[in-house]
Coordinates of C-alpha atoms and ligand atoms in Angstrom, one line a residue:
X1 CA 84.9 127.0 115.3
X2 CA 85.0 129.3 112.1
X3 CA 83.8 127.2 109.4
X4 CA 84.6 128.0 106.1
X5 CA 82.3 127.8 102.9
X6 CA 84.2 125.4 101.0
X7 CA 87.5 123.4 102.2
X8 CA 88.6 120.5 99.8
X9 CA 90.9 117.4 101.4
X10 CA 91.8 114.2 100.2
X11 CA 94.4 112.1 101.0
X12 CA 97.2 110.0 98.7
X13 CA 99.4 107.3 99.2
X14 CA 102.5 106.8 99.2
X15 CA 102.6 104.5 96.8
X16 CA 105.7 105.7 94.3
X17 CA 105.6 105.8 91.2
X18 CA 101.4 107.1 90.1
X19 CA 99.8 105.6 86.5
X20 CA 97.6 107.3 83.7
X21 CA 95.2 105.5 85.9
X22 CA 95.9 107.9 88.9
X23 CA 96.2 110.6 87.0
X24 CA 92.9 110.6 85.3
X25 CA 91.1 108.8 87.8
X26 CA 92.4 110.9 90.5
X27 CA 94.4 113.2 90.4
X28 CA 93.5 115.6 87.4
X29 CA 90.6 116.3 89.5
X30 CA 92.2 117.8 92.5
X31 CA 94.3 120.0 90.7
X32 CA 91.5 121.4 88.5
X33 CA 90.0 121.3 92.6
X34 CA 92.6 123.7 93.2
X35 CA 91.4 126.6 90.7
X36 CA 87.8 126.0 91.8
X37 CA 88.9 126.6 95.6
X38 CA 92.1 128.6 95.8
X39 CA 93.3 128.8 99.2
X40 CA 91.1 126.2 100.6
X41 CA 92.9 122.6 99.3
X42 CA 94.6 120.5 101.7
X43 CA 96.2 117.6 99.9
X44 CA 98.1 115.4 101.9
X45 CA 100.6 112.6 101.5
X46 CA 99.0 109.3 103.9
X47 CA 102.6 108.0 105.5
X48 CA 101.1 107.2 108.9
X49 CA 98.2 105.1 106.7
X50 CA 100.7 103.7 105.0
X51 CA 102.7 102.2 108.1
X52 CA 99.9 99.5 107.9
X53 CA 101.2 98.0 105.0
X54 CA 105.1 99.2 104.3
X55 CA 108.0 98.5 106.1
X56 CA 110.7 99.4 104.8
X57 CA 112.0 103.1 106.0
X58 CA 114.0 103.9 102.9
X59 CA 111.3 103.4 100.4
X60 CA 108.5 105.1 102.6
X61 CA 110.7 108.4 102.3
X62 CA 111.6 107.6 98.6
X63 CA 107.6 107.3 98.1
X64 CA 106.7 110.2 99.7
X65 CA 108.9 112.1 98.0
X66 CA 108.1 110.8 94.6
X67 CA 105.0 111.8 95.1
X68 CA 105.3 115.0 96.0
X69 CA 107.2 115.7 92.9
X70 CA 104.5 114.2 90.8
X71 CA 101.7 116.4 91.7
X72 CA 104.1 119.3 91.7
X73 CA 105.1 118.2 88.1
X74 CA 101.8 117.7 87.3
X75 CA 100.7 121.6 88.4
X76 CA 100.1 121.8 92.0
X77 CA 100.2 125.2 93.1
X78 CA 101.4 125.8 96.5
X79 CA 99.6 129.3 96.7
X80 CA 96.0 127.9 95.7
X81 CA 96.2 124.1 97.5
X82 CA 98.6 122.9 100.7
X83 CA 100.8 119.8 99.9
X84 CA 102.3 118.1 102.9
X85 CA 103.0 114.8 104.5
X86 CA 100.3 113.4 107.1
X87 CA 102.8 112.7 109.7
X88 CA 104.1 116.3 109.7
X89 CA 100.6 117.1 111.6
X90 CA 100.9 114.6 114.5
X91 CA 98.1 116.3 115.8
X92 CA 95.8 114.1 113.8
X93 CA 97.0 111.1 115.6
X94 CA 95.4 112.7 118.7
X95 CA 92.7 113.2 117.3
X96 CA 92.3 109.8 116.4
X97 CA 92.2 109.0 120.3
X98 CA 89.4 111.3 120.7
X99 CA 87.5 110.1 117.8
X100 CA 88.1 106.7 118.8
X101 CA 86.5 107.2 122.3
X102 CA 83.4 107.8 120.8
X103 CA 83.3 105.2 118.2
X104 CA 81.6 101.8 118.3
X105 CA 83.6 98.9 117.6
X106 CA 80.8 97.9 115.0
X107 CA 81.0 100.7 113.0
X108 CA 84.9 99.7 112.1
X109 CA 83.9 95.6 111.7
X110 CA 81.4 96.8 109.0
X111 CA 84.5 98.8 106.7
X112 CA 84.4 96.8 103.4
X113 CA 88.6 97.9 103.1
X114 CA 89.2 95.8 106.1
X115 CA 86.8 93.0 106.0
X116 CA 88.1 92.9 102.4
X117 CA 91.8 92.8 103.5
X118 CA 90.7 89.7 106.4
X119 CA 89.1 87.4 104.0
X120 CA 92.1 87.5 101.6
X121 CA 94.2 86.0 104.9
X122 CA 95.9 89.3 106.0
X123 CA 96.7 89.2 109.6
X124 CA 95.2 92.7 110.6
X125 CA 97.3 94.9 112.7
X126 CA 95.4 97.4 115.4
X127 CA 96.2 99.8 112.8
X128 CA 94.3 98.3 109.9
X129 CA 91.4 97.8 111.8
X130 CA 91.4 101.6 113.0
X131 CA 92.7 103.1 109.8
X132 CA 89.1 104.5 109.3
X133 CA 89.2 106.3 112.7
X134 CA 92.9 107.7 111.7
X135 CA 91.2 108.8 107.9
X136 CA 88.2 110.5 109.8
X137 CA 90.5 112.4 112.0
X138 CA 92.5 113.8 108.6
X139 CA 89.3 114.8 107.8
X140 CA 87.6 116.6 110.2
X141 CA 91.3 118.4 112.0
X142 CA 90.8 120.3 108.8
X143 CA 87.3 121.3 109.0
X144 CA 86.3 119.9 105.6
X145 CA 83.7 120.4 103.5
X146 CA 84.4 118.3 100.4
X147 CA 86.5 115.0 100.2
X148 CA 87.3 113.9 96.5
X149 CA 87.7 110.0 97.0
X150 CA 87.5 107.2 94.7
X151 CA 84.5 104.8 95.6
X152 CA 86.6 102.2 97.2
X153 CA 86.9 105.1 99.8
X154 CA 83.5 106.3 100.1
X155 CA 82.2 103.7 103.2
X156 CA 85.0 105.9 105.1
X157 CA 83.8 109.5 104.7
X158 CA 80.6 108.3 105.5
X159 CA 82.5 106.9 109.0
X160 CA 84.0 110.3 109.5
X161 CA 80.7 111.8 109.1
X162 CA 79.4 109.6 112.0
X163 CA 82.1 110.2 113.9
X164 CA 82.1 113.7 113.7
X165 CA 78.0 113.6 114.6
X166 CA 79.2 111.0 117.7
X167 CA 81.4 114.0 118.8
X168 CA 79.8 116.4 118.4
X169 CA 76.7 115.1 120.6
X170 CA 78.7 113.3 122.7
X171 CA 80.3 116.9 124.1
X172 CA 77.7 119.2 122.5
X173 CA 79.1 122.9 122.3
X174 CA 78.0 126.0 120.4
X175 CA 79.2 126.0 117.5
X176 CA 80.1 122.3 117.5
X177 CA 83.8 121.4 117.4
X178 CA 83.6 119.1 114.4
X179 CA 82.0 119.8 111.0
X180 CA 80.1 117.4 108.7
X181 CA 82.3 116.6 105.2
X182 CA 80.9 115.4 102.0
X183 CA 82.5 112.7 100.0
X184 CA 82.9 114.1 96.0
X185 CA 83.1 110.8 93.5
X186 CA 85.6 111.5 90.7
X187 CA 83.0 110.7 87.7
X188 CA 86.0 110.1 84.9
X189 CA 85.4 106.2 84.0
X190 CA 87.5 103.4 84.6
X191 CA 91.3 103.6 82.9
X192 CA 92.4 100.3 81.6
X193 CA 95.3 98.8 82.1
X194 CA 97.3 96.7 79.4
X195 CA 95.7 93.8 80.1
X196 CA 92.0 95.6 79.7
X197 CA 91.7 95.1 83.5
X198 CA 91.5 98.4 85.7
X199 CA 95.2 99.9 85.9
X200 CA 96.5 99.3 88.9
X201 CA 99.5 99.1 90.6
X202 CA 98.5 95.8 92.3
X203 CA 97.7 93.6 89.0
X204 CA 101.4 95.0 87.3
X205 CA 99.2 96.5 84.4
X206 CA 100.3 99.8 84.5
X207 CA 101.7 103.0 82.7
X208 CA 103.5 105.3 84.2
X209 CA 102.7 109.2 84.3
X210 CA 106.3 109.5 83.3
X211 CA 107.7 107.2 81.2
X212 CA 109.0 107.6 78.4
X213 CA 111.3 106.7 75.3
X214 CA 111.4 102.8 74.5
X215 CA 110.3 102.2 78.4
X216 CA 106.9 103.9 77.1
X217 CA 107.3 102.1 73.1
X218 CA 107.6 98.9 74.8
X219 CA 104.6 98.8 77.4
X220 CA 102.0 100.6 74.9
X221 CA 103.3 97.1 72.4
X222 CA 102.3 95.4 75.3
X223 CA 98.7 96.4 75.6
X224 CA 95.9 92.9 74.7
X225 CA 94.4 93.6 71.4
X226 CA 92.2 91.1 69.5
X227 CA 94.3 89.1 66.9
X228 CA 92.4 91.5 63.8
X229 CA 95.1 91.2 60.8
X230 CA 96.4 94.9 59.8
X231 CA 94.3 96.5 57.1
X232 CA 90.5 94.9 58.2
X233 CA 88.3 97.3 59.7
X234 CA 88.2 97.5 63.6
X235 CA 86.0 98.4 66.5
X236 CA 87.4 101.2 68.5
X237 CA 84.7 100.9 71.4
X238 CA 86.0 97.8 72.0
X239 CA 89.6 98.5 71.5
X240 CA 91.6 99.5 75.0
X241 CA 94.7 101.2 72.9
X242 CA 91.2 103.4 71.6
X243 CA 90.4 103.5 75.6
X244 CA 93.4 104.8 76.1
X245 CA 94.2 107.4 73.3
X246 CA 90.6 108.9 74.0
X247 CA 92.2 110.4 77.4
X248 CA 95.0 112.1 75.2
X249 CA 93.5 113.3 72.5
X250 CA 90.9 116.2 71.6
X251 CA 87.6 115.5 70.4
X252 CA 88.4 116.1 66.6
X253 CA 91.1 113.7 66.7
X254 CA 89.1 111.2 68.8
X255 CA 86.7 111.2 65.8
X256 CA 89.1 111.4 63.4
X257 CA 91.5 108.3 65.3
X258 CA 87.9 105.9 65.2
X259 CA 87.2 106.8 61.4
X260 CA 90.6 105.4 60.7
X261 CA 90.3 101.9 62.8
X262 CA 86.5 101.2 61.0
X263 CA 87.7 101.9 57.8
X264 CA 91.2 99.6 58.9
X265 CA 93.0 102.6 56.6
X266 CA 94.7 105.6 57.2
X267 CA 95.1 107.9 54.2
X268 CA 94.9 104.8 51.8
X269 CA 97.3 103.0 53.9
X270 CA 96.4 99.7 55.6
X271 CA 95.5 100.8 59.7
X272 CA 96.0 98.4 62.5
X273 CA 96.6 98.4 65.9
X274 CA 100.3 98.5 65.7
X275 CA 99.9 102.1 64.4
X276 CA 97.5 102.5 67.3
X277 CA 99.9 101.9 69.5
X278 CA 102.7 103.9 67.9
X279 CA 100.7 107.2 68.1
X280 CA 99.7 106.1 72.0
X281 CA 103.0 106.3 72.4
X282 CA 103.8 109.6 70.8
X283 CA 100.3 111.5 72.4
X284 CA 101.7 109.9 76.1
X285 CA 104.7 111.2 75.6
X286 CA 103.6 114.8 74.1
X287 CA 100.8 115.4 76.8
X288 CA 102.8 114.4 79.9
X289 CA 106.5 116.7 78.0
X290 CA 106.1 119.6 80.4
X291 CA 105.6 117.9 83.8
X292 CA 108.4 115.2 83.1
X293 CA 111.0 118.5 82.6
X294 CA 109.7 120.2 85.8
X295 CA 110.0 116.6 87.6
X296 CA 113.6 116.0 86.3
X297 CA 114.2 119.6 87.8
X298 CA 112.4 118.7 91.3
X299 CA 114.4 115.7 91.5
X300 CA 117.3 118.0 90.9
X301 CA 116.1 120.0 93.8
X302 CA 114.7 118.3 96.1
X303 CA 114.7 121.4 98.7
X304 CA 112.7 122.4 96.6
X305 CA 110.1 119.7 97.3
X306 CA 111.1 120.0 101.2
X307 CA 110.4 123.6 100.9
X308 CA 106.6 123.1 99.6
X309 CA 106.1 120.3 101.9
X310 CA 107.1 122.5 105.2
X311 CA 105.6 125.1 104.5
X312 CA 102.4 123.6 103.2
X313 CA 102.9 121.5 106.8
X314 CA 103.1 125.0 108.7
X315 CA 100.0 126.5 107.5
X316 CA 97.8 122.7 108.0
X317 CA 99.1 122.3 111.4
X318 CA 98.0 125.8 112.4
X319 CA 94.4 124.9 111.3
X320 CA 94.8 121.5 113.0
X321 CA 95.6 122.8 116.3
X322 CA 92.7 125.0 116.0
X323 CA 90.4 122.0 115.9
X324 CA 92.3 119.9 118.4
X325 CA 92.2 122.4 120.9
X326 CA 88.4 122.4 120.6
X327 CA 87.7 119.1 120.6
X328 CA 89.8 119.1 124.3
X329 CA 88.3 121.8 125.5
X330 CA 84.8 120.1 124.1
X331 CA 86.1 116.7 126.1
X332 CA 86.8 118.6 129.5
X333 CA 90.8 117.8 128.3
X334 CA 92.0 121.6 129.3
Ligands
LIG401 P1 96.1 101.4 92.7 O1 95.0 100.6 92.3 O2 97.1 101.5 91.6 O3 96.7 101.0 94.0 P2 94.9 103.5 94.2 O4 93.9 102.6 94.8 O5 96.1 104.0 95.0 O6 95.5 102.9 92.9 O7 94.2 104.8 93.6 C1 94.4 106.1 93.9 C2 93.4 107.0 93.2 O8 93.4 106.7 91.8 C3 91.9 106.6 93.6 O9 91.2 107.8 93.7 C4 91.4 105.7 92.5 O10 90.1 105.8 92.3 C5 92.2 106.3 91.3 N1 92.4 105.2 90.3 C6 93.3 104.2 90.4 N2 93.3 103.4 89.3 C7 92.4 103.9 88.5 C8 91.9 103.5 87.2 N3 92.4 102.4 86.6 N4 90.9 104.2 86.6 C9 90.4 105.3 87.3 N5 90.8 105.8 88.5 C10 91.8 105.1 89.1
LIG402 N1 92.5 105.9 102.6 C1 92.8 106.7 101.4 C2 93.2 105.8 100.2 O1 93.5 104.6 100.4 C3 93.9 107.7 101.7 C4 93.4 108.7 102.7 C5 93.9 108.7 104.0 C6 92.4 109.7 102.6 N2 93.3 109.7 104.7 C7 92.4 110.3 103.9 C8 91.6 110.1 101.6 C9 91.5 111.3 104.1 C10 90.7 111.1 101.8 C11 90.6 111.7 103.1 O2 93.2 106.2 99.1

């Protein structure tokens, strides 16, 4: 197979509506991804992974969509990076057989995702237990190179690079069909949530790329401060409206925000963290102006959306087929 240099793939899911967590744990760094490798991003939205969990049609098409237009919004560029849904490319799902024909049983029973999901008392479908074999088949159809992931994900690139060794030596062929992907660790830290835990949608702590207005007012009011009376000095490094504003605001400002809460004044005025909150508010609402508008116009036109996703679908299925047909011919299959 032609391998190239460099191609970048990650998969989302379709989980709705995405948090300042996502964005600057996540997905900030595959669209700056998409300038550092025009041409060669695959981004893909995970609605066959999803299946494991969600069953309810409507909302699995609502999600999908949603988050299409968010990474759109948010600057996607369909002529550097390829945005499509996973189940557009059912050739994956064959490729999962494949892969699965050479895997161990062991290898799954050891994913920390599932053994995780057991001993909280899910009943695991089939499909839980062989999500990693589906995730390493996403992987490798496309030939990547370089898989951003969060480090919850990390145990399953490092399956999909046995997977594709397993393959590749279990029907060796020059070149080998399959080719070896690394995982790439986001390094941005931790985004807190309201409650100071890690934002996520699963603990309810979250704030929402796009809200705005009183929605926005309201949830910054709600973020867990220490009970510090306005006007006495305060400790920004342990502060999570501080946490929070440092992702929004330029390094001058940064500096300029933590003289203002260890002093506990702001131009002679008592400081506290009501004002903090306030001007979280107002920088949320300023950084993320631009991609709400182009959002409101997506969901205006949402051909628009289908357009991307079709043709993004077109070019990643060519590329898939490529593989597949060389992993049957690999596997006597033709
Ligand atoms: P959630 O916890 O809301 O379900 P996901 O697990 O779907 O979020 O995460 C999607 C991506 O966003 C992952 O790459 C993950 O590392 C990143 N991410 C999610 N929450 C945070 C956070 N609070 N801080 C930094 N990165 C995050
Ligand atoms: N399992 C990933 C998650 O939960 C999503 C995903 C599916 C993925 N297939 C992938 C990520 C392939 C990277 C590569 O976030």
């Amino acid at each position: 197979m032609d391998q190239p240099r460099a191609r970048v793939l990650s998969g989302i899911q379709p989980s709705g509506q995405k948090h300042l967590g996502n964005y600057f744990g996540a997905i900030a760094q595959y669209l700056a991804l998409q300038d550092e490798f025009p041409g060669e991003c695959y981004f893909f939205i995970a609605d066959y992974h999803a299946l494991t969990s969600l069953r309810d049609p409507p909302a699995l098409r609502e999600s999908v969509r949603e988050v299409a237009r968010t990474y759109l919004a948010l600057g996607l560029d369909p002529h550097k990076a390829c945005l499509f849904r996973q189940s557009d490319v059912p050739e994956v799902t064959e490729l999962m057989w494949l892969l699965a024909s050479v895997t161990g049983i062991g290898l799954l029973e050891r994913a920390h995702a599932y053994k995780d999901k057991v001993d909280k008392g899910l009943k695991p479908s089939v499909g839980l237990f062989t999500y990693p074999v589906l995730m390493a088949a996403d992987i490798l159809i496309y030939q990547a190179t370089l898989v951003p992931v969060g480090k919850d994900q990390l145990q399953h690139v490092e399956m999909a690079q046995d997977m594709a060794t397993h393959f590749n030596e279990a029907f060796p062929t020059d070149p080998p069909p399959l080719c070896r992907p690394e995982p790439r660790l986001s390094s941005a830290a931790v985004v807190p949530g309201l409650d100071g835990q890690k934002m996520s949608s699963s603990y309810g702590n979250t704030i929402g790329i796009f809200e705005s207005g009183k929605a926005l007012k309201k949830r910054t009011g709600q973020i867990v401060t220490d009970s510090t009376p306005l006007g006495a000095p305060l400790d920004p490094d342990k502060c999570n409206v501080f946490a929070l504003l440092k992702l929004v605001l330029g390094p001058e400002q940064r500096d300029e925000l933590a003289g203002w809460y260890r002093a506990g004044t702001r131009a002679g005025q008592p400081f506290g963290y009501g004002h903090a909150k306030q001007l979280l508010a107002e920088r949320i609402e300023t950084h993320f102006a631009a991609a709400r508008a182009r959002r409101e116009e997506l969901v205006a036109h949402p051909e628009e959306v289908e357009r991307v996703l079709a043709e993004s679908a077109e070019r990643a299925r060519r590329l898939a087929r490529r593989t597949l047909d060389a992993c049957k011919r690999a596997c006597g299959l033709t």
